[in-house]
Short mmCIF file of C-alpha atoms and ligand atoms in Angstrom, two decimals:
data_model
loop_
_atom_site.label_atom_id
_atom_site.label_comp_id
_atom_site.label_asym_id
_atom_site.label_seq_id
_atom_site.Cartn_x
_atom_site.Cartn_y
_atom_site.Cartn_z
CA MET A 21 4.83 -20.88 -17.13
CA LYS A 22 3.02 -21.01 -13.95
CA ARG A 23 0.06 -18.89 -12.78
CA ILE A 24 -2.81 -18.04 -9.84
CA VAL A 25 -6.35 -17.42 -11.26
CA LEU A 26 -8.84 -16.31 -8.85
CA ALA A 27 -10.85 -19.41 -8.68
CA ARG A 28 -13.81 -18.10 -6.27
CA ARG A 29 -14.52 -14.65 -4.72
CA PRO A 30 -13.71 -14.47 -0.98
CA ASP A 31 -16.73 -14.49 1.89
CA GLY A 32 -14.72 -12.57 4.24
CA GLU A 33 -11.07 -13.72 4.97
CA PRO A 34 -9.08 -15.31 1.60
CA VAL A 35 -8.49 -18.45 2.35
CA ASP A 36 -6.44 -20.95 0.06
CA ALA A 37 -9.77 -22.55 -2.55
CA ASP A 38 -9.84 -18.58 -3.74
CA PHE A 39 -7.04 -18.89 -5.49
CA ARG A 40 -5.78 -21.88 -8.09
CA TYR A 41 -2.22 -22.57 -9.02
CA GLU A 42 -2.09 -23.43 -12.44
CA ASP A 43 0.16 -24.28 -16.03
CA ALA A 44 -0.71 -21.85 -19.24
CA PRO A 45 0.67 -21.67 -22.40
CA MET A 46 3.49 -19.32 -22.54
CA PRO A 47 2.35 -16.11 -24.28
CA VAL A 48 3.57 -15.44 -27.29
CA PRO A 49 4.43 -11.27 -28.06
CA GLY A 50 2.63 -9.27 -30.91
CA GLU A 51 2.93 -6.39 -32.12
CA GLY A 52 4.63 -4.05 -30.25
CA GLU A 53 4.30 -6.12 -27.25
CA VAL A 54 7.39 -7.50 -24.93
CA LEU A 55 7.55 -10.72 -23.08
CA VAL A 56 8.88 -10.62 -19.64
CA ARG A 57 10.35 -13.71 -17.33
CA VAL A 58 8.91 -12.48 -13.83
CA THR A 59 11.98 -12.10 -10.83
CA ASP A 60 9.43 -10.46 -8.11
CA MET A 61 6.28 -9.37 -7.69
CA SER A 62 4.34 -7.38 -5.16
CA LEU A 63 1.47 -7.93 -2.61
CA ASP A 64 -0.90 -5.19 -1.80
CA PRO A 65 -3.51 -5.06 0.23
CA TYR A 66 -5.94 -2.95 -3.15
CA MET A 67 -5.90 -6.74 -4.11
CA ARG A 68 -8.37 -8.17 -1.84
CA GLY A 69 -10.46 -5.10 -3.35
CA ARG A 70 -10.36 -6.64 -6.54
CA MET A 71 -11.18 -10.37 -5.72
CA ASP A 72 -14.73 -9.12 -4.70
CA ASP A 73 -17.32 -8.20 -7.23
CA ALA A 74 -18.11 -5.02 -6.12
CA LYS A 75 -18.02 -1.37 -8.09
CA SER A 76 -14.82 0.41 -7.21
CA TYR A 77 -12.55 2.36 -8.99
CA ALA A 78 -10.89 -0.59 -10.80
CA LYS A 79 -12.81 -3.63 -11.98
CA PRO A 80 -12.74 -7.00 -10.17
CA VAL A 81 -9.76 -9.60 -11.17
CA GLU A 82 -12.37 -11.98 -12.96
CA LEU A 83 -12.46 -15.49 -12.17
CA ASP A 84 -10.13 -18.34 -13.58
CA HIS A 85 -7.89 -14.77 -14.91
CA THR A 86 -4.52 -14.47 -13.27
CA MET A 87 -4.46 -11.91 -10.46
CA GLU A 88 -3.89 -8.91 -10.95
CA GLY A 89 0.11 -7.03 -9.48
CA GLY A 90 2.85 -5.31 -10.59
CA ALA A 91 5.97 -7.13 -10.78
CA VAL A 92 9.71 -6.59 -11.90
CA GLY A 93 11.15 -9.17 -14.50
CA GLU A 94 13.81 -9.26 -17.35
CA VAL A 95 12.88 -8.95 -21.06
CA ILE A 96 13.09 -12.43 -22.92
CA ALA A 97 11.62 -11.59 -26.55
CA SER A 98 10.30 -8.27 -27.76
CA ASN A 99 8.59 -6.81 -30.54
CA HIS A 100 8.58 -2.91 -29.16
CA PRO A 101 11.22 -0.35 -30.27
CA LYS A 102 12.06 0.79 -27.08
CA PHE A 103 13.11 -2.98 -25.59
CA ALA A 104 15.39 -5.42 -25.70
CA VAL A 105 16.29 -8.41 -24.68
CA GLY A 106 17.66 -8.40 -21.08
CA ASP A 107 16.25 -5.06 -20.19
CA HIS A 108 14.87 -5.15 -16.70
CA VAL A 109 11.78 -3.84 -16.23
CA PHE A 110 8.09 -2.84 -14.13
CA GLY A 111 5.03 -3.55 -15.73
CA MET A 112 1.29 -5.02 -13.99
CA LEU A 113 2.86 -8.96 -15.24
CA GLY A 114 0.38 -10.23 -12.46
CA TRP A 115 0.48 -13.45 -10.07
CA ALA A 116 2.30 -15.38 -13.42
CA THR A 117 6.34 -16.69 -13.79
CA HIS A 118 5.83 -14.53 -17.29
CA GLY A 119 3.80 -11.47 -18.90
CA CYS A 120 3.27 -10.37 -22.29
CA LEU A 121 2.23 -6.18 -22.26
CA ASN A 122 2.33 -3.57 -24.75
CA GLY A 123 6.09 -1.85 -24.83
CA ARG A 124 3.73 1.28 -24.09
CA GLU A 125 2.43 -0.74 -20.22
CA LEU A 126 6.24 -1.00 -18.97
CA ARG A 127 8.51 0.99 -17.54
CA LYS A 128 12.25 0.09 -18.01
CA LEU A 129 14.81 0.24 -14.36
CA ASP A 130 17.97 0.74 -14.46
CA PRO A 131 19.42 -1.71 -12.07
CA SER A 132 22.72 -0.23 -11.54
CA HIS A 133 20.57 2.47 -9.00
CA GLY A 134 20.09 -0.82 -6.90
CA SER A 135 17.79 -3.77 -6.31
CA THR A 136 14.97 -3.72 -9.26
CA THR A 137 12.54 -4.37 -5.90
CA THR A 138 12.61 -0.76 -4.69
CA ALA A 139 10.16 -0.53 -7.82
CA LEU A 140 7.32 -2.20 -6.07
CA GLY A 141 7.67 -0.39 -2.64
CA VAL A 142 9.78 2.81 -1.43
CA LEU A 143 10.31 3.89 -5.08
CA GLY A 144 7.05 2.27 -6.53
CA MET A 145 3.38 2.92 -6.67
CA PRO A 146 3.24 2.26 -2.33
CA GLY A 147 5.95 4.67 -1.90
CA PHE A 148 4.77 7.07 -4.27
CA THR A 149 1.09 6.82 -2.58
CA GLY A 150 2.39 8.37 0.58
CA TRP A 151 4.65 10.94 -0.96
CA PHE A 152 1.55 11.69 -2.53
CA GLY A 153 -0.84 11.70 -0.27
CA LEU A 154 0.80 13.19 2.51
CA MET A 155 2.75 16.40 -0.04
CA GLU A 156 -0.76 16.55 -1.43
CA TYR A 157 -3.62 16.21 0.93
CA GLY A 158 -1.99 16.13 3.97
CA LYS A 159 -0.22 20.03 3.34
CA PRO A 160 2.37 19.15 6.29
CA LYS A 161 4.43 22.35 7.77
CA ALA A 162 7.21 21.94 10.24
CA GLY A 163 6.51 21.53 13.92
CA GLU A 164 3.06 19.83 13.30
CA THR A 165 1.68 16.46 14.44
CA LEU A 166 1.48 13.60 12.15
CA VAL A 167 -0.33 10.17 13.18
CA VAL A 168 0.23 7.01 10.57
CA ALA A 169 -0.82 3.54 11.11
CA ALA A 170 0.29 0.55 9.04
CA ALA A 171 3.49 2.30 9.67
CA THR A 172 6.19 0.27 8.67
CA GLY A 173 4.58 -0.45 5.43
CA PRO A 174 5.91 1.05 2.17
CA VAL A 175 2.71 3.44 2.49
CA GLY A 176 3.24 3.91 6.33
CA SER A 177 6.74 4.73 6.46
CA MET A 178 7.51 6.61 3.32
CA VAL A 179 5.03 9.19 5.12
CA GLY A 180 6.66 9.14 8.48
CA GLN A 181 10.23 9.31 7.22
CA MET A 182 8.86 12.42 4.45
CA ALA A 183 6.81 13.54 7.43
CA LYS A 184 9.93 13.66 10.03
CA LEU A 185 12.39 15.10 7.00
CA LEU A 186 9.49 18.38 7.38
CA GLY A 187 10.17 19.05 10.62
CA LEU A 188 7.17 17.11 12.00
CA ARG A 189 6.13 15.00 15.46
CA VAL A 190 5.56 11.72 13.90
CA VAL A 191 3.74 9.08 15.63
CA GLY A 192 2.61 5.86 14.19
CA ILE A 193 0.91 2.82 15.37
CA ALA A 194 1.75 0.02 14.31
CA GLY A 195 1.00 -4.19 14.90
CA GLY A 196 3.61 -5.62 17.51
CA ALA A 197 6.62 -4.16 19.21
CA ASP A 198 8.66 -5.60 16.22
CA LYS A 199 7.08 -3.79 13.96
CA CYS A 200 7.24 -0.89 16.90
CA LYS A 201 10.99 -1.09 16.75
CA LEU A 202 11.34 -0.76 13.14
CA ALA A 203 9.53 2.20 12.73
CA LYS A 204 11.16 3.99 15.61
CA GLU A 205 14.64 2.77 15.01
CA THR A 206 15.16 2.54 11.47
CA PHE A 207 12.19 4.81 10.13
CA GLY A 208 12.76 7.37 12.68
CA PHE A 209 9.31 8.30 14.25
CA ASP A 210 9.38 9.75 17.46
CA GLU A 211 7.02 7.13 19.23
CA CYS A 212 5.24 4.61 17.75
CA LEU A 213 1.66 2.46 19.54
CA ASP A 214 1.29 -1.34 19.61
CA HIS A 215 -3.22 -1.18 17.95
CA ARG A 216 -2.68 -4.68 19.49
CA ALA A 217 -1.92 -3.79 23.10
CA TYR A 218 -5.30 -1.60 23.22
CA GLU A 219 -8.49 -3.93 24.16
CA ASP A 220 -10.57 -0.39 22.48
CA ALA A 221 -10.56 2.37 21.26
CA LYS A 222 -11.11 4.48 23.63
CA ALA A 223 -7.79 2.50 25.55
CA LEU A 224 -5.68 3.37 22.58
CA ARG A 225 -7.08 7.16 21.83
CA ALA A 226 -5.45 7.87 25.80
CA ALA A 227 -2.28 6.33 24.90
CA LEU A 228 -2.18 8.57 21.83
CA ALA A 229 -2.98 11.55 23.52
CA GLU A 230 0.24 11.34 25.48
CA GLN A 231 2.37 11.43 22.59
CA CYS A 232 0.38 13.68 21.04
CA PRO A 233 -0.05 16.70 23.73
CA ASN A 234 -0.95 19.21 20.66
CA GLY A 235 -2.94 17.33 18.98
CA VAL A 236 -3.15 16.11 15.70
CA ASP A 237 -2.75 17.97 12.59
CA ILE A 238 -2.89 14.98 10.14
CA TYR A 239 -3.89 11.92 10.48
CA PHE A 240 -2.49 9.95 7.70
CA GLU A 241 -5.36 7.16 7.39
CA ASN A 242 -4.33 3.36 6.10
CA VAL A 243 -6.81 1.21 8.17
CA ALA A 244 -9.79 2.86 9.44
CA GLY A 245 -11.58 0.29 12.08
CA LYS A 246 -9.91 1.12 15.76
CA VAL A 247 -7.59 3.45 14.81
CA LEU A 248 -9.13 6.20 13.00
CA GLU A 249 -11.93 5.60 15.91
CA ALA A 250 -8.84 6.84 18.51
CA VAL A 251 -7.62 9.40 16.25
CA LEU A 252 -10.43 11.59 14.94
CA PRO A 253 -11.43 13.07 18.89
CA LEU A 254 -7.58 14.78 18.96
CA MET A 255 -8.11 16.38 15.84
CA ASN A 256 -6.99 19.64 15.67
CA VAL A 257 -8.95 22.31 14.23
CA GLY A 258 -8.22 22.78 10.75
CA GLY A 259 -6.52 19.55 10.77
CA ARG A 260 -5.71 17.03 7.72
CA ILE A 261 -6.92 13.06 6.83
CA PRO A 262 -5.88 11.88 3.70
CA VAL A 263 -7.82 8.61 2.93
CA CYS A 264 -5.51 6.39 1.06
CA GLY A 265 -6.64 2.81 2.65
CA MET A 266 -8.94 1.13 5.33
CA ILE A 267 -7.48 -2.40 5.70
CA ALA A 268 -9.25 -3.23 8.62
CA TRP A 269 -12.89 -3.31 6.83
CA TYR A 270 -11.10 -4.94 3.71
CA ASN A 271 -12.81 -8.21 4.23
CA ALA A 272 -16.31 -6.97 5.02
CA GLY A 273 -16.17 -6.27 1.86
CA ALA A 274 -17.85 -3.27 -0.62
CA LEU A 275 -20.99 -2.51 1.07
CA GLY A 276 -20.21 -3.36 4.49
CA GLY A 277 -20.68 -6.46 6.87
CA ASN A 278 -19.01 -6.27 9.87
CA MET A 279 -17.02 -2.69 9.72
CA THR A 280 -16.97 -2.73 13.93
CA GLY A 281 -17.48 1.21 14.62
CA ALA A 282 -18.86 1.86 11.50
CA LYS A 283 -22.22 2.66 11.89
CA ASP A 284 -22.92 4.06 15.17
CA ASN A 285 -20.43 6.28 15.20
CA LEU A 286 -21.61 7.79 11.97
CA PRO A 287 -22.73 11.23 13.25
CA LYS A 288 -20.19 11.50 15.93
CA MET A 289 -17.73 11.21 12.99
CA TRP A 290 -19.68 13.73 10.74
CA ARG A 291 -19.91 16.30 13.84
CA THR A 292 -15.83 16.57 14.49
CA ILE A 293 -15.80 16.78 10.86
CA LEU A 294 -17.93 19.70 10.70
CA VAL A 295 -17.05 21.50 14.40
CA ASN A 296 -13.20 20.94 13.99
CA ARG A 297 -13.44 22.25 10.18
CA LEU A 298 -11.35 18.85 9.11
CA HIS A 299 -10.06 18.58 5.37
CA VAL A 300 -11.02 14.95 4.33
CA HIS A 301 -9.27 14.01 1.13
CA GLY A 302 -10.21 10.25 -0.23
CA PHE A 303 -7.44 9.89 -3.08
CA ILE A 304 -6.71 6.89 -5.60
CA ILE A 305 -3.26 6.85 -6.83
CA SER A 306 -3.78 5.40 -10.11
CA ASP A 307 -5.19 8.72 -10.75
CA HIS A 308 -2.19 10.82 -9.77
CA PHE A 309 0.58 9.28 -12.70
CA GLU A 310 1.50 11.95 -13.70
CA ARG A 311 3.48 13.13 -10.53
CA PHE A 312 5.48 10.02 -10.84
CA PRO A 313 8.74 11.73 -12.16
CA GLU A 314 8.48 14.07 -9.86
CA PHE A 315 8.28 12.20 -6.89
CA LEU A 316 11.62 10.04 -8.31
CA MET A 317 13.42 12.79 -8.65
CA ASP A 318 12.57 14.09 -5.03
CA ALA A 319 12.34 10.64 -3.37
CA GLY A 320 15.38 8.54 -5.42
CA PRO A 321 18.06 10.28 -4.18
CA ARG A 322 16.64 10.65 -0.57
CA VAL A 323 16.36 6.30 -1.17
CA GLY A 324 20.19 6.60 -2.36
CA LYS A 325 21.36 8.40 0.26
CA GLY A 326 19.54 6.62 2.69
CA ASP A 327 17.61 9.41 4.15
CA ILE A 328 14.15 7.54 3.27
CA LYS A 329 15.11 3.48 4.61
CA TYR A 330 13.19 1.22 3.32
CA VAL A 331 12.65 -2.68 4.81
CA GLU A 332 11.23 -5.54 2.46
CA ASP A 333 9.78 -8.46 3.66
CA ILE A 334 10.87 -11.35 0.65
CA ALA A 335 8.94 -14.92 0.61
CA GLU A 336 10.14 -17.56 -2.21
CA GLY A 337 8.07 -18.65 -4.60
CA LEU A 338 5.07 -18.44 -6.64
CA GLU A 339 2.95 -20.87 -5.15
CA ASN A 340 2.91 -19.66 -1.88
CA ALA A 341 1.63 -16.19 -3.12
CA PRO A 342 -1.76 -16.55 -1.87
CA ARG A 343 -0.34 -17.58 1.77
CA THR A 344 1.83 -14.97 2.09
CA PHE A 345 -1.21 -12.77 0.50
CA MET A 346 -3.44 -13.94 3.65
CA ASN A 347 -1.12 -12.96 5.94
CA MET A 348 -0.64 -9.61 4.55
CA LEU A 349 -3.75 -8.62 5.33
CA LYS A 350 -3.59 -9.94 9.13
CA GLY A 351 0.13 -7.93 9.80
CA GLY A 352 1.96 -10.91 9.33
CA ASN A 353 4.54 -8.72 7.03
CA PHE A 354 7.49 -6.94 8.39
CA GLY A 355 8.20 -4.13 5.34
CA LYS A 356 6.61 -4.01 1.66
CA GLN A 357 5.90 -7.42 1.02
CA ILE A 358 7.36 -9.35 -2.29
CA VAL A 359 7.62 -12.33 -2.99
CA LYS A 360 10.17 -13.73 -4.84
CA VAL A 361 9.42 -15.82 -8.30
CA GLY A 362 12.15 -16.47 -10.43
P1 NDP B 407 1.52 -3.02 4.31
O1 NDP B 407 2.52 -3.94 3.58
O2 NDP B 407 1.39 -1.58 5.40
O3 NDP B 407 0.35 -3.55 4.72
C1 NDP B 407 -0.78 -4.36 5.18
C2 NDP B 407 -0.95 -3.56 7.08
O4 NDP B 407 -1.86 -3.47 7.16
C3 NDP B 407 -0.63 -4.74 7.46
O5 NDP B 407 0.87 -5.11 7.79
C4 NDP B 407 -0.53 -4.03 9.39
O6 NDP B 407 0.27 -3.91 10.18
C5 NDP B 407 -1.77 -2.89 8.61
N1 NDP B 407 -3.37 -4.31 9.20
C6 NDP B 407 -4.35 -5.12 9.06
N2 NDP B 407 -5.05 -5.13 9.42
C7 NDP B 407 -4.95 -3.82 10.49
C8 NDP B 407 -6.54 -3.30 11.13
N3 NDP B 407 -7.52 -4.08 11.13
N4 NDP B 407 -5.70 -2.45 11.65
C9 NDP B 407 -4.73 -1.88 12.16
N5 NDP B 407 -3.98 -2.39 10.90
C10 NDP B 407 -4.23 -2.95 10.22
O7 NDP B 407 0.48 -1.88 3.02
P2 NDP B 407 0.59 -1.22 2.13
O8 NDP B 407 1.62 0.11 2.76
O9 NDP B 407 0.76 -1.68 0.75
O10 NDP B 407 -0.87 0.01 2.32
C11 NDP B 407 -1.08 0.58 3.05
C12 NDP B 407 -2.14 0.98 3.34
O11 NDP B 407 -3.13 1.86 1.71
C13 NDP B 407 -3.75 0.03 3.03
O12 NDP B 407 -4.62 0.52 2.94
C14 NDP B 407 -3.68 -0.01 1.25
O13 NDP B 407 -4.89 -0.75 0.95
C15 NDP B 407 -3.40 2.08 0.74
N6 NDP B 407 -3.09 2.05 -0.22
C16 NDP B 407 -3.85 3.01 -0.64
C17 NDP B 407 -3.35 3.61 -2.02
C18 NDP B 407 -4.48 4.76 -3.13
O14 NDP B 407 -4.16 4.40 -4.04
N7 NDP B 407 -5.45 5.50 -2.06
C19 NDP B 407 -2.44 2.63 -2.91
C20 NDP B 407 -1.04 2.40 -2.48
C21 NDP B 407 -1.80 1.46 -0.80
P3 NDP B 407 0.33 -3.75 11.11
O15 NDP B 407 0.13 -4.80 11.54
O16 NDP B 407 1.40 -2.46 11.88
O17 NDP B 407 -1.13 -3.26 11.89
#
């Protein structure tokens, strides 16, 4: 089998030399274990954090160990009563052509419900993150205004579409005209602003203020950086900020190398939270998987009927995963980033 390991911890933006593509012995399934041939794997922003040796909600990937990640594939050997050869499954199988996990750590997929790749995006962890964060901490109400950045990714597009279905005004922020078009024409956002078209937070804030004439009730935080600085002063009293991610600062490391705006604006930011009585709630989706069946029951049929749309960006070949990952961190993905492995 082939796999990609973490060869070195990145210093800022990851580079080719931080990864190594190599041969590894084919795992032999032990008692209760299942051997899977990976067909498609997911690339997600959180993987950047796992490359650093820093205290976080999950342990870092160890050097010379397989990069972690969710993947879907086909069972090729099983010592678990619930899985048979030929079954399609999802699991944390890593950046590899094959993975071996205990059956308890795998979820069976029904390919008759559509492509199994949806288990990596719209009906997987990212879609669940958007759905849960919005419903639980965003507390959306019809007529309110929501802003979300990384609007065309699997998290942002779920947040925006659910909010539209619930009767909110939805303003997205995305990188580039094509992504803004996708947000409006495919995902049904009311408006979408290209963050790259504004030289600083002040200019972006002025454009956002025009698109949010009644202020912002929910800012679903995916990126931080310039976008956070732009949105925060527009928040209405009692506004909600589900803090889901801060990708603009991921390459700065856990303790903040160059976190634009982070230090200088801290007093102003803290005051805004007080004066506007904002509800700011950080969450990590892995704490909430008991709600996953509820999510699937709600979102599954909506996806089936086309009320919730999804777009996948599928790269070819495990060996191209590092480059595709680095590209995604810079916004090079157009929809959910997946790598076709098998
Ligand atoms: P995406 O597929 O949307 O990919 C990341 C996107 O982030 C890029 O395409 C780019 O979009 C945007 N981006 C990157 N750098 C910047 C920047 N400097 N400023 C503004 N935007 C930037 O990712 P996901 O939908 O998978 O994830 C979205 C967020 O949710 C991430 O922060 C992720 O870490 C977080 N997350 C958190 C979870 C949790 O448990 N809390 C679980 C899952 C995801 P564009 O080109 O449009 O700017």
